[in-house]
JSON list of C-alpha atoms in Angstrom, two decimals:
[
{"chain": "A", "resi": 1, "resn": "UNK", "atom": "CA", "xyz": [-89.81, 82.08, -59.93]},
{"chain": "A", "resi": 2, "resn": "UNK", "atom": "CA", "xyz": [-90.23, 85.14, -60.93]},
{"chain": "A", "resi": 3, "resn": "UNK", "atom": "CA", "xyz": [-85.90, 86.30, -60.38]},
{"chain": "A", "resi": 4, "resn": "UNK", "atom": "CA", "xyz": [-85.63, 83.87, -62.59]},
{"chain": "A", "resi": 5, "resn": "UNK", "atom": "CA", "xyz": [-88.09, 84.64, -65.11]},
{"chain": "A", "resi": 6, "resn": "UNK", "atom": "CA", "xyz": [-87.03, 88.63, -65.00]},
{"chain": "A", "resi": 7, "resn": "UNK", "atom": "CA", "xyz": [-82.76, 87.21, -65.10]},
{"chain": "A", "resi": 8, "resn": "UNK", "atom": "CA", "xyz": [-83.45, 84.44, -67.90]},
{"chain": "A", "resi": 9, "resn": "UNK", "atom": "CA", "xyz": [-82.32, 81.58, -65.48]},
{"chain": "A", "resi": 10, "resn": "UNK", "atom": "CA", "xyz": [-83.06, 78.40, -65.96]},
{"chain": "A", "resi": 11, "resn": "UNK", "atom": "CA", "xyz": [-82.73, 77.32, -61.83]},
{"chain": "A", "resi": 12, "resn": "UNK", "atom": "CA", "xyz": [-81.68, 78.71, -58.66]},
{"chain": "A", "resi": 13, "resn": "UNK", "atom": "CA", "xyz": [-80.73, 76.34, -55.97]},
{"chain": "A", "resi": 14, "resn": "UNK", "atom": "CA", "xyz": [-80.99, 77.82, -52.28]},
{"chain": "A", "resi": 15, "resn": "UNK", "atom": "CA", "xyz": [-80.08, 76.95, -49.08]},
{"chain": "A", "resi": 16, "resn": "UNK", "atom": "CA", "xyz": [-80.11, 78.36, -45.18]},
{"chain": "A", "resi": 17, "resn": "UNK", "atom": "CA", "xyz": [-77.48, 76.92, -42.53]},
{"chain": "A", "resi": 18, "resn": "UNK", "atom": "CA", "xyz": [-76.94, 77.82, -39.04]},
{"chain": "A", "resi": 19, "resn": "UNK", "atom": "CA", "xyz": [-73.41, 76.79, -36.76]},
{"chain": "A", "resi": 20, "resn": "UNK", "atom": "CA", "xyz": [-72.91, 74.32, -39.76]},
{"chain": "A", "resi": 21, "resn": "UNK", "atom": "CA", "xyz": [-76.47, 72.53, -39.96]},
{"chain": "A", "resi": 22, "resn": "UNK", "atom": "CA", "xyz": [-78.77, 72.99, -43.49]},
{"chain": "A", "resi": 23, "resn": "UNK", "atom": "CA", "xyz": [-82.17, 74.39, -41.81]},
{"chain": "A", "resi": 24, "resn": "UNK", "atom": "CA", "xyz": [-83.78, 74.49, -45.59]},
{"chain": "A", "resi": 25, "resn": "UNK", "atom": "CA", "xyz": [-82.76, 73.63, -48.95]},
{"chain": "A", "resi": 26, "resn": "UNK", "atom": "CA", "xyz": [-84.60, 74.02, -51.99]},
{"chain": "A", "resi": 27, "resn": "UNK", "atom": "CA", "xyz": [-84.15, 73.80, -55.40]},
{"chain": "A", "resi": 28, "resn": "UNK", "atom": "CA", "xyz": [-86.29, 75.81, -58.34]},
{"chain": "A", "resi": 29, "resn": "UNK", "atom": "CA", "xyz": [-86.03, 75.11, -62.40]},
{"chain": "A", "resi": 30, "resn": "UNK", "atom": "CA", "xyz": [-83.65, 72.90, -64.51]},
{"chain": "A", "resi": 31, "resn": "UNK", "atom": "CA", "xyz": [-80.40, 71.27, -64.06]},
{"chain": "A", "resi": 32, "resn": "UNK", "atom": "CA", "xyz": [-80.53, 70.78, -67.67]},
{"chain": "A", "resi": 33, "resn": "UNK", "atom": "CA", "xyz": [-83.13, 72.50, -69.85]},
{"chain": "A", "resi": 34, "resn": "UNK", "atom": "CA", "xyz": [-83.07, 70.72, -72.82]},
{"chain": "A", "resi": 35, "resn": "UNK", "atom": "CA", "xyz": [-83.71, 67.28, -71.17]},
{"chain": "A", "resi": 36, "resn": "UNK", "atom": "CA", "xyz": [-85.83, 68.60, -69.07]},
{"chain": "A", "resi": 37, "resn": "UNK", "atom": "CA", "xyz": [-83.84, 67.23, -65.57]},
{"chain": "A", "resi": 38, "resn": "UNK", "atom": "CA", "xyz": [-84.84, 69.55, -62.60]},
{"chain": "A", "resi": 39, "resn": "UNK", "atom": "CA", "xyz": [-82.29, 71.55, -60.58]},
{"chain": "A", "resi": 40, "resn": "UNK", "atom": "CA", "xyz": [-81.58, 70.24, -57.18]},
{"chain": "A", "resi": 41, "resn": "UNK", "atom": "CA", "xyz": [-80.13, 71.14, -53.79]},
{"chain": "A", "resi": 42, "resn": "UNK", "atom": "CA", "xyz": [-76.97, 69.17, -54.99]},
{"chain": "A", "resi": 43, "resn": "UNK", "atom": "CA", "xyz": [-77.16, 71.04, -58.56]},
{"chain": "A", "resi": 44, "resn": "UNK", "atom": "CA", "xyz": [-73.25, 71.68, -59.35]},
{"chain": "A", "resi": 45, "resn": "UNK", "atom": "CA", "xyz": [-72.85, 75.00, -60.60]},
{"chain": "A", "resi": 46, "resn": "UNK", "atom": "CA", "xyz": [-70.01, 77.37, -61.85]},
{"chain": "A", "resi": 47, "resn": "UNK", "atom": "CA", "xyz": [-69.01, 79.79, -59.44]},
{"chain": "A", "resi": 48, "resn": "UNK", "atom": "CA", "xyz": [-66.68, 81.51, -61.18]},
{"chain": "A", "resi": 49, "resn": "UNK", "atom": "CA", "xyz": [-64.78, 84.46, -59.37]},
{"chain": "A", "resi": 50, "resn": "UNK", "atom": "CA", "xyz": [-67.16, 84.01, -56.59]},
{"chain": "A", "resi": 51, "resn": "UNK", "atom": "CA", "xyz": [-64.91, 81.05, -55.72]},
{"chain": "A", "resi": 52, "resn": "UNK", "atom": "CA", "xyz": [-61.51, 83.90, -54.60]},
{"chain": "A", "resi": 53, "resn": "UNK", "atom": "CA", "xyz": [-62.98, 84.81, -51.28]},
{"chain": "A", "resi": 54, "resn": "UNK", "atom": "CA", "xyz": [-63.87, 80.96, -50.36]},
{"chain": "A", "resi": 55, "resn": "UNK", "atom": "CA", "xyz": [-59.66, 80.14, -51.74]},
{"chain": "A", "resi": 56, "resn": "UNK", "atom": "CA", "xyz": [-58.84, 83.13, -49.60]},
{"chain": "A", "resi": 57, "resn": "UNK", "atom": "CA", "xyz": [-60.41, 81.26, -46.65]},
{"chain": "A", "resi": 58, "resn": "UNK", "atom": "CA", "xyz": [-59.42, 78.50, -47.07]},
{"chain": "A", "resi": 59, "resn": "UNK", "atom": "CA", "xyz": [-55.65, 79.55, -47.26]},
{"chain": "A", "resi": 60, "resn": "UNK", "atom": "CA", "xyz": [-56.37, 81.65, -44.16]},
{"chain": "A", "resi": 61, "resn": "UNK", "atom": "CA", "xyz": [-57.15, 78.39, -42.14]},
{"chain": "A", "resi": 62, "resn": "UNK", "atom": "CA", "xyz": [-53.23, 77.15, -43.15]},
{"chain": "A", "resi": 63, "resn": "UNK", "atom": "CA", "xyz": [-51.31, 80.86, -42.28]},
{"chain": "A", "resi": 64, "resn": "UNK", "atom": "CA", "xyz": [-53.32, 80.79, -39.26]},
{"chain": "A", "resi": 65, "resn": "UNK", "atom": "CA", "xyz": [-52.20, 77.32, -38.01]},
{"chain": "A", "resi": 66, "resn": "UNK", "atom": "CA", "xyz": [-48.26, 77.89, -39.73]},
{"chain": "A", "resi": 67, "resn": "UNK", "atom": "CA", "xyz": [-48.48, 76.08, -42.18]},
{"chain": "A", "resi": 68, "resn": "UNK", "atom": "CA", "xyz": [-48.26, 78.54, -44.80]},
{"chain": "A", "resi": 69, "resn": "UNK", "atom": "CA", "xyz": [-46.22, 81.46, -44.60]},
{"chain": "A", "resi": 70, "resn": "UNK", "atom": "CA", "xyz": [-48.13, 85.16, -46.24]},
{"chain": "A", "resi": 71, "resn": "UNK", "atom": "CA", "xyz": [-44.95, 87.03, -46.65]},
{"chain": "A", "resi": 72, "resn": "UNK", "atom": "CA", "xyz": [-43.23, 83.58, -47.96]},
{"chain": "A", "resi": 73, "resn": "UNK", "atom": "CA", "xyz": [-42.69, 83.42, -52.13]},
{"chain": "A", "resi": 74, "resn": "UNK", "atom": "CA", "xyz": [-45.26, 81.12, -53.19]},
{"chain": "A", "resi": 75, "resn": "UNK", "atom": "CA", "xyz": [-43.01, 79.04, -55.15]},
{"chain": "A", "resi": 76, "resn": "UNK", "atom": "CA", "xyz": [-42.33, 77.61, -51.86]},
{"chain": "A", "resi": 77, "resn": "UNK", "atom": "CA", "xyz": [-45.44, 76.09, -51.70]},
{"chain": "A", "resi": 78, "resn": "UNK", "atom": "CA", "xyz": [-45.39, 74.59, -55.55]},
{"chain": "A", "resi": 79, "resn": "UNK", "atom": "CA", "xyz": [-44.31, 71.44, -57.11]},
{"chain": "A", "resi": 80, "resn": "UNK", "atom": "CA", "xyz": [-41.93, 71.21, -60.05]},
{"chain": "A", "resi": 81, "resn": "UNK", "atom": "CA", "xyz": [-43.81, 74.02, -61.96]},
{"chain": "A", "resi": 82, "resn": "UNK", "atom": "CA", "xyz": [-42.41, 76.90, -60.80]},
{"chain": "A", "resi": 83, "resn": "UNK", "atom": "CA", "xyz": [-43.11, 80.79, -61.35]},
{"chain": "A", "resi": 84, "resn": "UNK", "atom": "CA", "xyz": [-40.86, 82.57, -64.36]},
{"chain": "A", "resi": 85, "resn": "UNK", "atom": "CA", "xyz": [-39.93, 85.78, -64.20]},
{"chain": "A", "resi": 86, "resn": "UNK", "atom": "CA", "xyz": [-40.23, 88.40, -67.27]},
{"chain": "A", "resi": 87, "resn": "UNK", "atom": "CA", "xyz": [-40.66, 91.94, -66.13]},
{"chain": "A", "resi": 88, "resn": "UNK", "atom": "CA", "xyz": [-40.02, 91.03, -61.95]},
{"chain": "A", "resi": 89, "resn": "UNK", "atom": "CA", "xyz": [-38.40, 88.37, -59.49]},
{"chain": "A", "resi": 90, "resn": "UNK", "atom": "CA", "xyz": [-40.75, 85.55, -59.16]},
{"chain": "A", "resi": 91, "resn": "UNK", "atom": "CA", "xyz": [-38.98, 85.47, -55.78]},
{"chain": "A", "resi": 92, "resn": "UNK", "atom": "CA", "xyz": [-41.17, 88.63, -55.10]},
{"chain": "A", "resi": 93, "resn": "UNK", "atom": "CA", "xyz": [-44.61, 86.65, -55.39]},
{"chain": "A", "resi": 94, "resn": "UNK", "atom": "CA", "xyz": [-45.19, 86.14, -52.12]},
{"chain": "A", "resi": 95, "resn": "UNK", "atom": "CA", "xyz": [-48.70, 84.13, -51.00]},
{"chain": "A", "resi": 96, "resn": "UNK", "atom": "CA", "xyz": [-49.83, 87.80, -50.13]},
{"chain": "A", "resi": 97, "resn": "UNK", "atom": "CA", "xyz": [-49.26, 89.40, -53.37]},
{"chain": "A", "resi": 98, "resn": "UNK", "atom": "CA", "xyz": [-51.15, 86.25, -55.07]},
{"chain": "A", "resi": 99, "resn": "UNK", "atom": "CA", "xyz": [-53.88, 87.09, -52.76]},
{"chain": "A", "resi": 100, "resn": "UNK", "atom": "CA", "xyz": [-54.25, 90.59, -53.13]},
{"chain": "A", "resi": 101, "resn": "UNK", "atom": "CA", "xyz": [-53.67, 90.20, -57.26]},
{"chain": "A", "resi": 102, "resn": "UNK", "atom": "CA", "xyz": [-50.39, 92.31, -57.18]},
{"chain": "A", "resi": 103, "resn": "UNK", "atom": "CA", "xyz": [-47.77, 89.24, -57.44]},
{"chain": "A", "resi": 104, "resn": "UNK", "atom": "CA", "xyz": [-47.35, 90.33, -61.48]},
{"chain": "A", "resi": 105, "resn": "UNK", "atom": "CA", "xyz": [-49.56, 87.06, -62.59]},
{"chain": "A", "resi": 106, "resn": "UNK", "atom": "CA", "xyz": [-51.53, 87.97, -66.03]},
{"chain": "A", "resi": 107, "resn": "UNK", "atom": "CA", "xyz": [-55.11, 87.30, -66.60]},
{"chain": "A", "resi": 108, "resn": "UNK", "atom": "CA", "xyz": [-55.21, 84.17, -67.70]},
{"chain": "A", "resi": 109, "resn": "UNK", "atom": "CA", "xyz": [-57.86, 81.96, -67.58]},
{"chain": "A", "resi": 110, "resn": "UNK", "atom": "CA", "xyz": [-58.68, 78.55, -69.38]},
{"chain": "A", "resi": 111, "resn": "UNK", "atom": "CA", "xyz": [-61.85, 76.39, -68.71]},
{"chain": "A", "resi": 112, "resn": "UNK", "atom": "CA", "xyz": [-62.38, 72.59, -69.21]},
{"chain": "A", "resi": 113, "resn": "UNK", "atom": "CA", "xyz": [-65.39, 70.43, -69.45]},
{"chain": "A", "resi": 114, "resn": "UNK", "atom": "CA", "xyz": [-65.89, 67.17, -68.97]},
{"chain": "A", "resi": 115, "resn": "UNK", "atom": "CA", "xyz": [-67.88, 66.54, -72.15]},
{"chain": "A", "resi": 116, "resn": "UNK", "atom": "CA", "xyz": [-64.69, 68.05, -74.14]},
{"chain": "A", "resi": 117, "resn": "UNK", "atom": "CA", "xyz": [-62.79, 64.43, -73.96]},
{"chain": "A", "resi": 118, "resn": "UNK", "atom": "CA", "xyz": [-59.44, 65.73, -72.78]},
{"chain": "A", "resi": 119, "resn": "UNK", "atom": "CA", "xyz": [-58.57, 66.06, -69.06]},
{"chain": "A", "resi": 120, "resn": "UNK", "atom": "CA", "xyz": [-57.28, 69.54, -68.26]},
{"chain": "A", "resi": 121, "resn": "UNK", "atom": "CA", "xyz": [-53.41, 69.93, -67.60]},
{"chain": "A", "resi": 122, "resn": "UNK", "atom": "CA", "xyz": [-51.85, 69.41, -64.34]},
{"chain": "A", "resi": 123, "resn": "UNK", "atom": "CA", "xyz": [-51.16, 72.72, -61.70]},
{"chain": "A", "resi": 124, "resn": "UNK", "atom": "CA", "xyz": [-47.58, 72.04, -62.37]},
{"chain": "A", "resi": 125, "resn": "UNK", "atom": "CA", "xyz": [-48.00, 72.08, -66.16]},
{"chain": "A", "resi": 126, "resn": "UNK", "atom": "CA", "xyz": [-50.10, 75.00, -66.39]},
{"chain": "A", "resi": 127, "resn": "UNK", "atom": "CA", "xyz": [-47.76, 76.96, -63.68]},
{"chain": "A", "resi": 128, "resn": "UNK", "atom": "CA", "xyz": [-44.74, 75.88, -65.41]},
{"chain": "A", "resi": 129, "resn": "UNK", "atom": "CA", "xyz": [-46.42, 76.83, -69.01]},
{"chain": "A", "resi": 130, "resn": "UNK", "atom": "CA", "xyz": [-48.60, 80.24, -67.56]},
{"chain": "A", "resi": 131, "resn": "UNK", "atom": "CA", "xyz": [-46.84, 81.31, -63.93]},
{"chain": "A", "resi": 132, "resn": "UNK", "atom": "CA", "xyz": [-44.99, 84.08, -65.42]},
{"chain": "A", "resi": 133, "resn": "UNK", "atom": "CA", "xyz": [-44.75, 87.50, -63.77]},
{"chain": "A", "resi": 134, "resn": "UNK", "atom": "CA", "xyz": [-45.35, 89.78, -66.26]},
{"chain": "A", "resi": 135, "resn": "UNK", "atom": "CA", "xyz": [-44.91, 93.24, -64.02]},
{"chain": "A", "resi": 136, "resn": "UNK", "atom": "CA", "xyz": [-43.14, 94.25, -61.34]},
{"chain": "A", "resi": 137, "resn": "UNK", "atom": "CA", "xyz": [-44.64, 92.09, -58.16]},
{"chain": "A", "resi": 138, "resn": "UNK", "atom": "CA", "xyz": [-45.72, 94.87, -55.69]},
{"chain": "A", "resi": 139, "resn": "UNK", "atom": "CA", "xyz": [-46.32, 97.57, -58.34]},
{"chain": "A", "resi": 140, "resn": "UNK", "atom": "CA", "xyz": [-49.82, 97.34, -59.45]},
{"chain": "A", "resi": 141, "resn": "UNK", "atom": "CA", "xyz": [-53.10, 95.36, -59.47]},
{"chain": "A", "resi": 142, "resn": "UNK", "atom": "CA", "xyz": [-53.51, 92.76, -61.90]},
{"chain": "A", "resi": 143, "resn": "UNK", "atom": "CA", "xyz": [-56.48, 90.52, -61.63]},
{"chain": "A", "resi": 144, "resn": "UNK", "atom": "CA", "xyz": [-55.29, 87.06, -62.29]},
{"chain": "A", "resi": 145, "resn": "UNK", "atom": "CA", "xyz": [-57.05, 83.91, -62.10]},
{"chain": "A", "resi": 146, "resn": "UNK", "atom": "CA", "xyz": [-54.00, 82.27, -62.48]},
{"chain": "A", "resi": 147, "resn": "UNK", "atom": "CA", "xyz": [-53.12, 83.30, -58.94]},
{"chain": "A", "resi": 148, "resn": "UNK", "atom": "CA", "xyz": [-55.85, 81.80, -57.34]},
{"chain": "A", "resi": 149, "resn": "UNK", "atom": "CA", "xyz": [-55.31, 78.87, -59.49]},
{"chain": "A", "resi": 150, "resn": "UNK", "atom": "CA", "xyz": [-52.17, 78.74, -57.81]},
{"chain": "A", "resi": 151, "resn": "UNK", "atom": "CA", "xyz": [-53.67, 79.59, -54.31]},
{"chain": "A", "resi": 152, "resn": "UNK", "atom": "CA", "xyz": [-55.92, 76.49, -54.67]},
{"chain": "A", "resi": 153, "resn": "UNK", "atom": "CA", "xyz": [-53.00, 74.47, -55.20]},
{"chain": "A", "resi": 154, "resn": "UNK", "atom": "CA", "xyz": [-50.84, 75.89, -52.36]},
{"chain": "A", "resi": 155, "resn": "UNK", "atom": "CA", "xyz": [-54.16, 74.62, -50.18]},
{"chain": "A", "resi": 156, "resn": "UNK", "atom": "CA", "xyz": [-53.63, 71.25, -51.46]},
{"chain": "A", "resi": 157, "resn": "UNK", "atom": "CA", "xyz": [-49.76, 70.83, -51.00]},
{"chain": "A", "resi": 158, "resn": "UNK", "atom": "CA", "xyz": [-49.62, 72.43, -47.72]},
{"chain": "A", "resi": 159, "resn": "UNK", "atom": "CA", "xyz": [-52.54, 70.31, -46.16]},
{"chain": "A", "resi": 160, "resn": "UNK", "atom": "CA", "xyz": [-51.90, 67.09, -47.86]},
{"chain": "A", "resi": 161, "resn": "UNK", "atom": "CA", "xyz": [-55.50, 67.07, -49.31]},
{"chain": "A", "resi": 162, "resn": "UNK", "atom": "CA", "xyz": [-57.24, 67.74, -52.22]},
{"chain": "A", "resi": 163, "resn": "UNK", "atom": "CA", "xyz": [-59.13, 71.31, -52.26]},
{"chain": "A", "resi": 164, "resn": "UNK", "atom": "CA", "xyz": [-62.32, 69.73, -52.05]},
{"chain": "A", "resi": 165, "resn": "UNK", "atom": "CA", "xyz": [-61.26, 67.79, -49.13]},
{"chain": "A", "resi": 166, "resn": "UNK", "atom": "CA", "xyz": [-60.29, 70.21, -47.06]},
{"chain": "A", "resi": 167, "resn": "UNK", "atom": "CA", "xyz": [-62.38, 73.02, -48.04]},
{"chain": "A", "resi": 168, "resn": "UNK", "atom": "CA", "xyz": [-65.45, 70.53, -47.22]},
{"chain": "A", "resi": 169, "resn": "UNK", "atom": "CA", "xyz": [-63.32, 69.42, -44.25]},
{"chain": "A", "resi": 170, "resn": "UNK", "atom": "CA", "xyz": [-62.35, 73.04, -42.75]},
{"chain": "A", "resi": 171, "resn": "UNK", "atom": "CA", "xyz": [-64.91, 75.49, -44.09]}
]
């Protein structure tokens, strides 16, 4: 209670796990402050860039086992929306360059919510309208959601499942 008092949080859900089992799991303040609906151990909440190193994971389960290839462009792994080159050969983007943000992927980022009334594009649309390499792959470090946008999607072609499937499945 009183991390979240000093941080201005409104709750803080918790929990300790051992070889895979949930030994505790707690939850602390509101879900939803203004009508008043507690936080809970199932409390969805936005992890943000948190999210890379669990992606990162995740795709490590799939080089591991073959069924991705690191060194491979990642438009090998996409559907019909495909990386563009501007300033560098998409051919250069390789899985590893995605996952180390040097591929040439920008920035972008774009956030949807379910109270907005539109559904969010599909991975192919958004690939096909913001996959463009925009330096040099292999040159510099660019942080770009983007790529892991794209990462999460190379998890769900390449296994056959959605990311929440198989991230609950395999991690």
């Amino acid at each position: 209670q009183q991390i979240m008092e000093a941080r201005d949080l409104p709750s803080v859900s918790v929990a300790v796990s051992k070889d895979s089992d949930v030994l505790w799991e707690e939850a602390f303040g509101w879900a939803n402050l203004e009508r008043r609906i507690p936080a809970s151990p199932h409390t969805m909440y936005s992890l943000a860039s948190i999210s890379k190193p669990i992606t990162a994971t995740g795709l490590a389960v799939l080089i591991e086992r073959g069924i991705v290839g690191l060194d491979l462009p990642v438009d090998e792994y996409l559907g019909i929306g495909r990386l563009r080159g501007f300033a560098g050969d998409a051919a250069h983007a390789t899985v590893r360059r995605v996952l180390a943000h040097t591929a040439g992927l920008p920035l972008h980022y774009q956030f949807f919510y379910e109270t907005e009334g539109y559904a969010p594009p599909t991975m192919d649309e958004t690939i096909a309208r913001y996959g463009i390499v925009t330096s040099v792959p292999g040159e510099e470090f660019q942080y770009s959601n983007i790529g892991f946008g794209i990462l999460d999607y190379v998890i769900e072609r390449a296994s056959g499942s959605s990311y929440t499937d198989f991230m609950r499945r395999e991690l």
